[in-house]
Amino acid sequence: MFKRFLFLEWKAFFRSASFGKSLGLKILLIFLAIYFSLSFLFLGFGLYPIIEKFYPDVSPPEFVNRFVLIWLVLELGFRFMLQSLPIIDIKPLIILPINRRKVVNFVLLKSLYSFYNILSLLWIIPFGIFSIYKGHSTVGMLGWILAMVFLSLCVNFLNFIIKKKFTENLKALLPVILVIIIFGLLEYFKVFEISPRFGVLMNFLFDFPYLAVFPFLGVITLYKWNQYNLENKFYLDTALKGKKQSTNTHNFGWTQKFGSIAPFLQLDLKLIWRNKRPKTTIYMSFLLLLYGLIFYTNDSYADFHAMFVFAGIFMTGIFMINFGQFIPAWDASYYPLMMSQNIPMKQYLQSKAGLITFSVVVLTILTTPYLYFGWHIFLINLVCGLYNIGVNVPVLLFAGAYNKKRIDLDKSPFMNYQGTGATQWLMVFPLMGIPILVFWLLNTFLSFEVALNTLAVLGVLGLLLRNILMEKICRLYKKRKYQMLTGFKQTGE
Amino acid sequence: MISVSNLTKTYSGTTVLNIDQLEIPEGQNFGLVGNNGAGKTTFFSLLLDLIQPSTGRIFNDEITVSESEAWKSHTASFIDESFLIGYLTPEEYFYFVGELRNYNKADVDSFIMQFEDFFNGEILSRNKYLRDLSKGNQKKVGIVAALIGDPKVVILDEPFANLDPTTQIRLKKLIKEQTQTKETTFLISSHDLIHVTEVCERIVVLDKGAVVKDIKTSEATLKELETYFEEQTLA
């Protein structure tokens, strides 16, 4: 039976609609995987000698044990954010003569093959073997390796439970996070150090390796718990009941002032407000306003103003970049409607441009407190805002004509690459590279004032030419319409 | 109203649609029938300029569909759920479509009032987003939205599928009324021969992209269609 499931998975992977289409993305991910694998492998081999060198009077395995708990908590955190759970479409399987338990077991066992499990093996095993080689008890270290592997698997299944239970309701997780933070603070201020205490327990493994059976029991318990959870979910009830979502019927009536683009502006605001992924772009925008602190407080940038241009473009344009680069893919799921309804393309695009412009203005105003760090920073941010509005908005809309990847609005925004294609990666250069380059060249060879004025003039020029540019972009969207429509129809990752 | 000449659509060598000549006069209820893959949805997508024809043209009120956008102001359609905006409530969706067709809120409100029966109390003021409605209810919203603003041409793909029997009967009544009082030209595709023959004055049968029958509906039409499709099972 497992063989059949694997066969289904195989087909699902190779026959998915976008297989091969996001090759660039896959290569990037593979590159990252190799990079992290190698890093962990080096860590595994290098950890022993490093500890020996810097802390010559402790036994390296015991030293490592002191941090095991912290490591496990961090691992859980990372897994929670990054690891995607194995999914299998149970709907078609429910009516087939297949044991429920078999399907559940398949899903759970499949999670063992996750890259994150292999990653921790990559440092645990080399470190254990190195310790044996250095004369620690073979049986003791083997016990330690097993215990560590089991602990890592505990994290795997614990993450499974947390994700299944809490992704719908993140607020319920708050107490857990609070407890972790409290322990973390106690640890940090050396009031109550829990991790070394856990390390003492881990040390018993060296003398009594059979104690590794306890983490093993932990794995079994968590596995059974998962099994129980999933088997109870193995009904369509959950799907049929339908989500009882409270609706938000705020109307954004004030948009009426904007005349002919009002309906689209309203639609876009609702889009952002009522869907997870676009909504996060808002939170991100406010969060990243703090980005400037990194640059302005760092003395090494004090004479390198081009970096401030980077910060300026970034902070005033972060919503523009995050939201704008996926125009019009946000509307992918109803693009046929937009294309056959009585909607002039120009109004549609103008409302998008209007929304982004508005965001840049707001963000630019919010960066004004950075005046504290000097007039030049204030001016740079102001000019960057102007440049974003004048030049980058049309550039983004232009690039949008080449978007043809669908975005499903209600998918989670974390590590979600849906809709990301070569266009998005290529866009970084013109959006940020060009203004930085222009500024840097003029600032270095002429003066700060000339550099700043040039950016401002470019922005104003863009604004003056806005209408002509929009006409051209409009024509391009009309030409690319059919490709977009076909592209947006392709569902699947 | 609609006029088609030398229209073909070819996907990598396979012709999926090939219509030499087709005229649909104003105010006619036009039914399109055919098995899966006969080209019904392809034809409707071409009518709405969602795909490009390989050869030929479609004229909608003398406007070439693939060249100008002017036809959009008098044409409405509901093909599938990609014509709905999932994160809006039905009311908001109606207002949005209304605004595109120069209906203000009050106009839309009084317009949807007449569909209270049709909605059967399951659509309006339920505070649900469209994406949370059942397939049948989504379809009702899509069909009614396509009627907002008195469009001259309404294109509906499989409007009867997924609807409950009561609503099917109501929809038939609705379409007949619209053609009689407002001279709306309906283009309807369906797999249900009984429904189309009841609603449409003219029925065209497509097979592998070509028009094989063009019938003015009469008492004998249903029998004729049934015989035709029975023969298909033998062939």
JSON list of C-alpha atoms in Angstrom, two decimals, chain B residues 93-192:
[
{"chain": "B", "resi": 93, "resn": "TYR", "atom": "CA", "xyz": [-20.19, 41.99, -5.61]},
{"chain": "B", "resi": 94, "resn": "PHE", "atom": "CA", "xyz": [-23.48, 43.25, -7.04]},
{"chain": "B", "resi": 95, "resn": "TYR", "atom": "CA", "xyz": [-22.54, 46.83, -6.16]},
{"chain": "B", "resi": 96, "resn": "PHE", "atom": "CA", "xyz": [-19.15, 46.41, -7.80]},
{"chain": "B", "resi": 97, "resn": "VAL", "atom": "CA", "xyz": [-20.63, 45.06, -11.01]},
{"chain": "B", "resi": 98, "resn": "GLY", "atom": "CA", "xyz": [-23.34, 47.71, -10.79]},
{"chain": "B", "resi": 99, "resn": "GLU", "atom": "CA", "xyz": [-20.80, 50.48, -10.63]},
{"chain": "B", "resi": 100, "resn": "LEU", "atom": "CA", "xyz": [-19.10, 49.14, -13.74]},
{"chain": "B", "resi": 101, "resn": "ARG", "atom": "CA", "xyz": [-22.46, 49.32, -15.48]},
{"chain": "B", "resi": 102, "resn": "ASN", "atom": "CA", "xyz": [-23.44, 52.75, -14.19]},
{"chain": "B", "resi": 103, "resn": "TYR", "atom": "CA", "xyz": [-25.89, 51.55, -11.58]},
{"chain": "B", "resi": 104, "resn": "ASN", "atom": "CA", "xyz": [-25.62, 53.27, -8.25]},
{"chain": "B", "resi": 105, "resn": "LYS", "atom": "CA", "xyz": [-26.28, 51.51, -4.97]},
{"chain": "B", "resi": 106, "resn": "ALA", "atom": "CA", "xyz": [-29.98, 52.31, -4.94]},
{"chain": "B", "resi": 107, "resn": "ASP", "atom": "CA", "xyz": [-30.38, 51.07, -8.53]},
{"chain": "B", "resi": 108, "resn": "VAL", "atom": "CA", "xyz": [-28.67, 47.81, -7.65]},
{"chain": "B", "resi": 109, "resn": "ASP", "atom": "CA", "xyz": [-30.74, 47.40, -4.49]},
{"chain": "B", "resi": 110, "resn": "SER", "atom": "CA", "xyz": [-34.01, 47.78, -6.34]},
{"chain": "B", "resi": 111, "resn": "PHE", "atom": "CA", "xyz": [-32.70, 45.55, -9.12]},
{"chain": "B", "resi": 112, "resn": "ILE", "atom": "CA", "xyz": [-31.83, 42.64, -6.85]},
{"chain": "B", "resi": 113, "resn": "MET", "atom": "CA", "xyz": [-35.11, 43.01, -4.99]},
{"chain": "B", "resi": 114, "resn": "GLN", "atom": "CA", "xyz": [-36.88, 41.23, -7.86]},
{"chain": "B", "resi": 115, "resn": "PHE", "atom": "CA", "xyz": [-34.64, 38.19, -7.37]},
{"chain": "B", "resi": 116, "resn": "GLU", "atom": "CA", "xyz": [-35.61, 37.50, -3.77]},
{"chain": "B", "resi": 117, "resn": "ASP", "atom": "CA", "xyz": [-37.52, 34.41, -4.86]},
{"chain": "B", "resi": 118, "resn": "PHE", "atom": "CA", "xyz": [-34.64, 33.25, -6.97]},
{"chain": "B", "resi": 119, "resn": "PHE", "atom": "CA", "xyz": [-32.18, 33.62, -4.09]},
{"chain": "B", "resi": 120, "resn": "ASN", "atom": "CA", "xyz": [-34.47, 31.69, -1.78]},
{"chain": "B", "resi": 121, "resn": "GLY", "atom": "CA", "xyz": [-33.19, 33.55, 1.28]},
{"chain": "B", "resi": 122, "resn": "GLU", "atom": "CA", "xyz": [-29.74, 32.03, 1.02]},
{"chain": "B", "resi": 123, "resn": "ILE", "atom": "CA", "xyz": [-27.79, 34.85, -0.54]},
{"chain": "B", "resi": 124, "resn": "LEU", "atom": "CA", "xyz": [-28.66, 38.30, 0.69]},
{"chain": "B", "resi": 125, "resn": "SER", "atom": "CA", "xyz": [-27.71, 39.73, 4.08]},
{"chain": "B", "resi": 126, "resn": "ARG", "atom": "CA", "xyz": [-26.18, 36.45, 5.23]},
{"chain": "B", "resi": 127, "resn": "ASN", "atom": "CA", "xyz": [-22.83, 38.07, 5.93]},
{"chain": "B", "resi": 128, "resn": "LYS", "atom": "CA", "xyz": [-20.89, 35.46, 4.04]},
{"chain": "B", "resi": 129, "resn": "TYR", "atom": "CA", "xyz": [-18.14, 35.90, 1.53]},
{"chain": "B", "resi": 130, "resn": "LEU", "atom": "CA", "xyz": [-18.75, 34.48, -1.93]},
{"chain": "B", "resi": 131, "resn": "ARG", "atom": "CA", "xyz": [-15.95, 31.96, -1.43]},
{"chain": "B", "resi": 132, "resn": "ASP", "atom": "CA", "xyz": [-17.89, 30.47, 1.50]},
{"chain": "B", "resi": 133, "resn": "LEU", "atom": "CA", "xyz": [-21.12, 29.97, -0.45]},
{"chain": "B", "resi": 134, "resn": "SER", "atom": "CA", "xyz": [-22.07, 26.63, -1.97]},
{"chain": "B", "resi": 135, "resn": "LYS", "atom": "CA", "xyz": [-21.46, 26.06, -5.68]},
{"chain": "B", "resi": 136, "resn": "GLY", "atom": "CA", "xyz": [-25.14, 26.43, -6.50]},
{"chain": "B", "resi": 137, "resn": "ASN", "atom": "CA", "xyz": [-25.49, 29.68, -4.60]},
{"chain": "B", "resi": 138, "resn": "GLN", "atom": "CA", "xyz": [-22.33, 31.04, -6.19]},
{"chain": "B", "resi": 139, "resn": "LYS", "atom": "CA", "xyz": [-23.87, 30.31, -9.55]},
{"chain": "B", "resi": 140, "resn": "LYS", "atom": "CA", "xyz": [-27.04, 32.19, -8.65]},
{"chain": "B", "resi": 141, "resn": "VAL", "atom": "CA", "xyz": [-24.99, 35.24, -7.72]},
{"chain": "B", "resi": 142, "resn": "GLY", "atom": "CA", "xyz": [-23.02, 35.03, -10.95]},
{"chain": "B", "resi": 143, "resn": "ILE", "atom": "CA", "xyz": [-26.11, 34.74, -13.11]},
{"chain": "B", "resi": 144, "resn": "VAL", "atom": "CA", "xyz": [-27.94, 37.61, -11.45]},
{"chain": "B", "resi": 145, "resn": "ALA", "atom": "CA", "xyz": [-24.84, 39.81, -11.59]},
{"chain": "B", "resi": 146, "resn": "ALA", "atom": "CA", "xyz": [-24.70, 39.15, -15.33]},
{"chain": "B", "resi": 147, "resn": "LEU", "atom": "CA", "xyz": [-28.16, 40.68, -15.66]},
{"chain": "B", "resi": 148, "resn": "ILE", "atom": "CA", "xyz": [-27.35, 43.95, -13.90]},
{"chain": "B", "resi": 149, "resn": "GLY", "atom": "CA", "xyz": [-27.50, 47.02, -16.10]},
{"chain": "B", "resi": 150, "resn": "ASP", "atom": "CA", "xyz": [-29.71, 45.65, -18.88]},
{"chain": "B", "resi": 151, "resn": "PRO", "atom": "CA", "xyz": [-26.98, 44.17, -21.06]},
{"chain": "B", "resi": 152, "resn": "LYS", "atom": "CA", "xyz": [-28.01, 43.49, -24.65]},
{"chain": "B", "resi": 153, "resn": "VAL", "atom": "CA", "xyz": [-26.06, 40.24, -24.77]},
{"chain": "B", "resi": 154, "resn": "VAL", "atom": "CA", "xyz": [-25.85, 37.75, -21.90]},
{"chain": "B", "resi": 155, "resn": "ILE", "atom": "CA", "xyz": [-23.59, 34.72, -22.12]},
{"chain": "B", "resi": 156, "resn": "LEU", "atom": "CA", "xyz": [-24.16, 31.88, -19.66]},
{"chain": "B", "resi": 157, "resn": "ASP", "atom": "CA", "xyz": [-22.13, 28.67, -19.67]},
{"chain": "B", "resi": 158, "resn": "GLU", "atom": "CA", "xyz": [-24.03, 25.72, -18.21]},
{"chain": "B", "resi": 159, "resn": "PRO", "atom": "CA", "xyz": [-26.37, 27.88, -16.12]},
{"chain": "B", "resi": 160, "resn": "PHE", "atom": "CA", "xyz": [-28.55, 24.94, -15.07]},
{"chain": "B", "resi": 161, "resn": "ALA", "atom": "CA", "xyz": [-25.79, 22.72, -13.74]},
{"chain": "B", "resi": 162, "resn": "ASN", "atom": "CA", "xyz": [-25.45, 22.66, -9.93]},
{"chain": "B", "resi": 163, "resn": "LEU", "atom": "CA", "xyz": [-28.79, 24.38, -9.43]},
{"chain": "B", "resi": 164, "resn": "ASP", "atom": "CA", "xyz": [-31.60, 22.79, -7.45]},
{"chain": "B", "resi": 165, "resn": "PRO", "atom": "CA", "xyz": [-34.81, 21.88, -9.33]},
{"chain": "B", "resi": 166, "resn": "THR", "atom": "CA", "xyz": [-36.80, 24.84, -8.01]},
{"chain": "B", "resi": 167, "resn": "THR", "atom": "CA", "xyz": [-34.11, 27.27, -9.05]},
{"chain": "B", "resi": 168, "resn": "GLN", "atom": "CA", "xyz": [-33.82, 25.64, -12.47]},
{"chain": "B", "resi": 169, "resn": "ILE", "atom": "CA", "xyz": [-37.50, 26.30, -13.06]},
{"chain": "B", "resi": 170, "resn": "ARG", "atom": "CA", "xyz": [-37.17, 29.87, -11.78]},
{"chain": "B", "resi": 171, "resn": "LEU", "atom": "CA", "xyz": [-34.17, 30.48, -14.00]},
{"chain": "B", "resi": 172, "resn": "LYS", "atom": "CA", "xyz": [-36.05, 29.31, -17.07]},
{"chain": "B", "resi": 173, "resn": "LYS", "atom": "CA", "xyz": [-38.88, 31.67, -16.26]},
{"chain": "B", "resi": 174, "resn": "LEU", "atom": "CA", "xyz": [-36.43, 34.48, -15.66]},
{"chain": "B", "resi": 175, "resn": "ILE", "atom": "CA", "xyz": [-34.67, 34.06, -18.99]},
{"chain": "B", "resi": 176, "resn": "LYS", "atom": "CA", "xyz": [-37.96, 33.94, -20.90]},
{"chain": "B", "resi": 177, "resn": "GLU", "atom": "CA", "xyz": [-39.18, 37.10, -19.21]},
{"chain": "B", "resi": 178, "resn": "GLN", "atom": "CA", "xyz": [-35.95, 38.94, -19.94]},
{"chain": "B", "resi": 179, "resn": "THR", "atom": "CA", "xyz": [-36.11, 38.17, -23.66]},
{"chain": "B", "resi": 180, "resn": "GLN", "atom": "CA", "xyz": [-39.74, 39.14, -23.91]},
{"chain": "B", "resi": 181, "resn": "THR", "atom": "CA", "xyz": [-39.59, 42.41, -22.00]},
{"chain": "B", "resi": 182, "resn": "LYS", "atom": "CA", "xyz": [-36.07, 43.63, -22.72]},
{"chain": "B", "resi": 183, "resn": "GLU", "atom": "CA", "xyz": [-35.03, 42.09, -26.03]},
{"chain": "B", "resi": 184, "resn": "THR", "atom": "CA", "xyz": [-31.95, 40.60, -24.40]},
{"chain": "B", "resi": 185, "resn": "THR", "atom": "CA", "xyz": [-29.98, 38.18, -26.52]},
{"chain": "B", "resi": 186, "resn": "PHE", "atom": "CA", "xyz": [-29.13, 35.12, -24.45]},
{"chain": "B", "resi": 187, "resn": "LEU", "atom": "CA", "xyz": [-26.39, 32.67, -25.37]},
{"chain": "B", "resi": 188, "resn": "ILE", "atom": "CA", "xyz": [-26.73, 29.58, -23.27]},
{"chain": "B", "resi": 189, "resn": "SER", "atom": "CA", "xyz": [-24.89, 26.30, -23.31]},
{"chain": "B", "resi": 190, "resn": "SER", "atom": "CA", "xyz": [-26.23, 23.23, -21.61]},
{"chain": "B", "resi": 191, "resn": "HIS", "atom": "CA", "xyz": [-25.99, 19.48, -21.35]},
{"chain": "B", "resi": 192, "resn": "ASP", "atom": "CA", "xyz": [-29.62, 19.30, -20.37]}
]
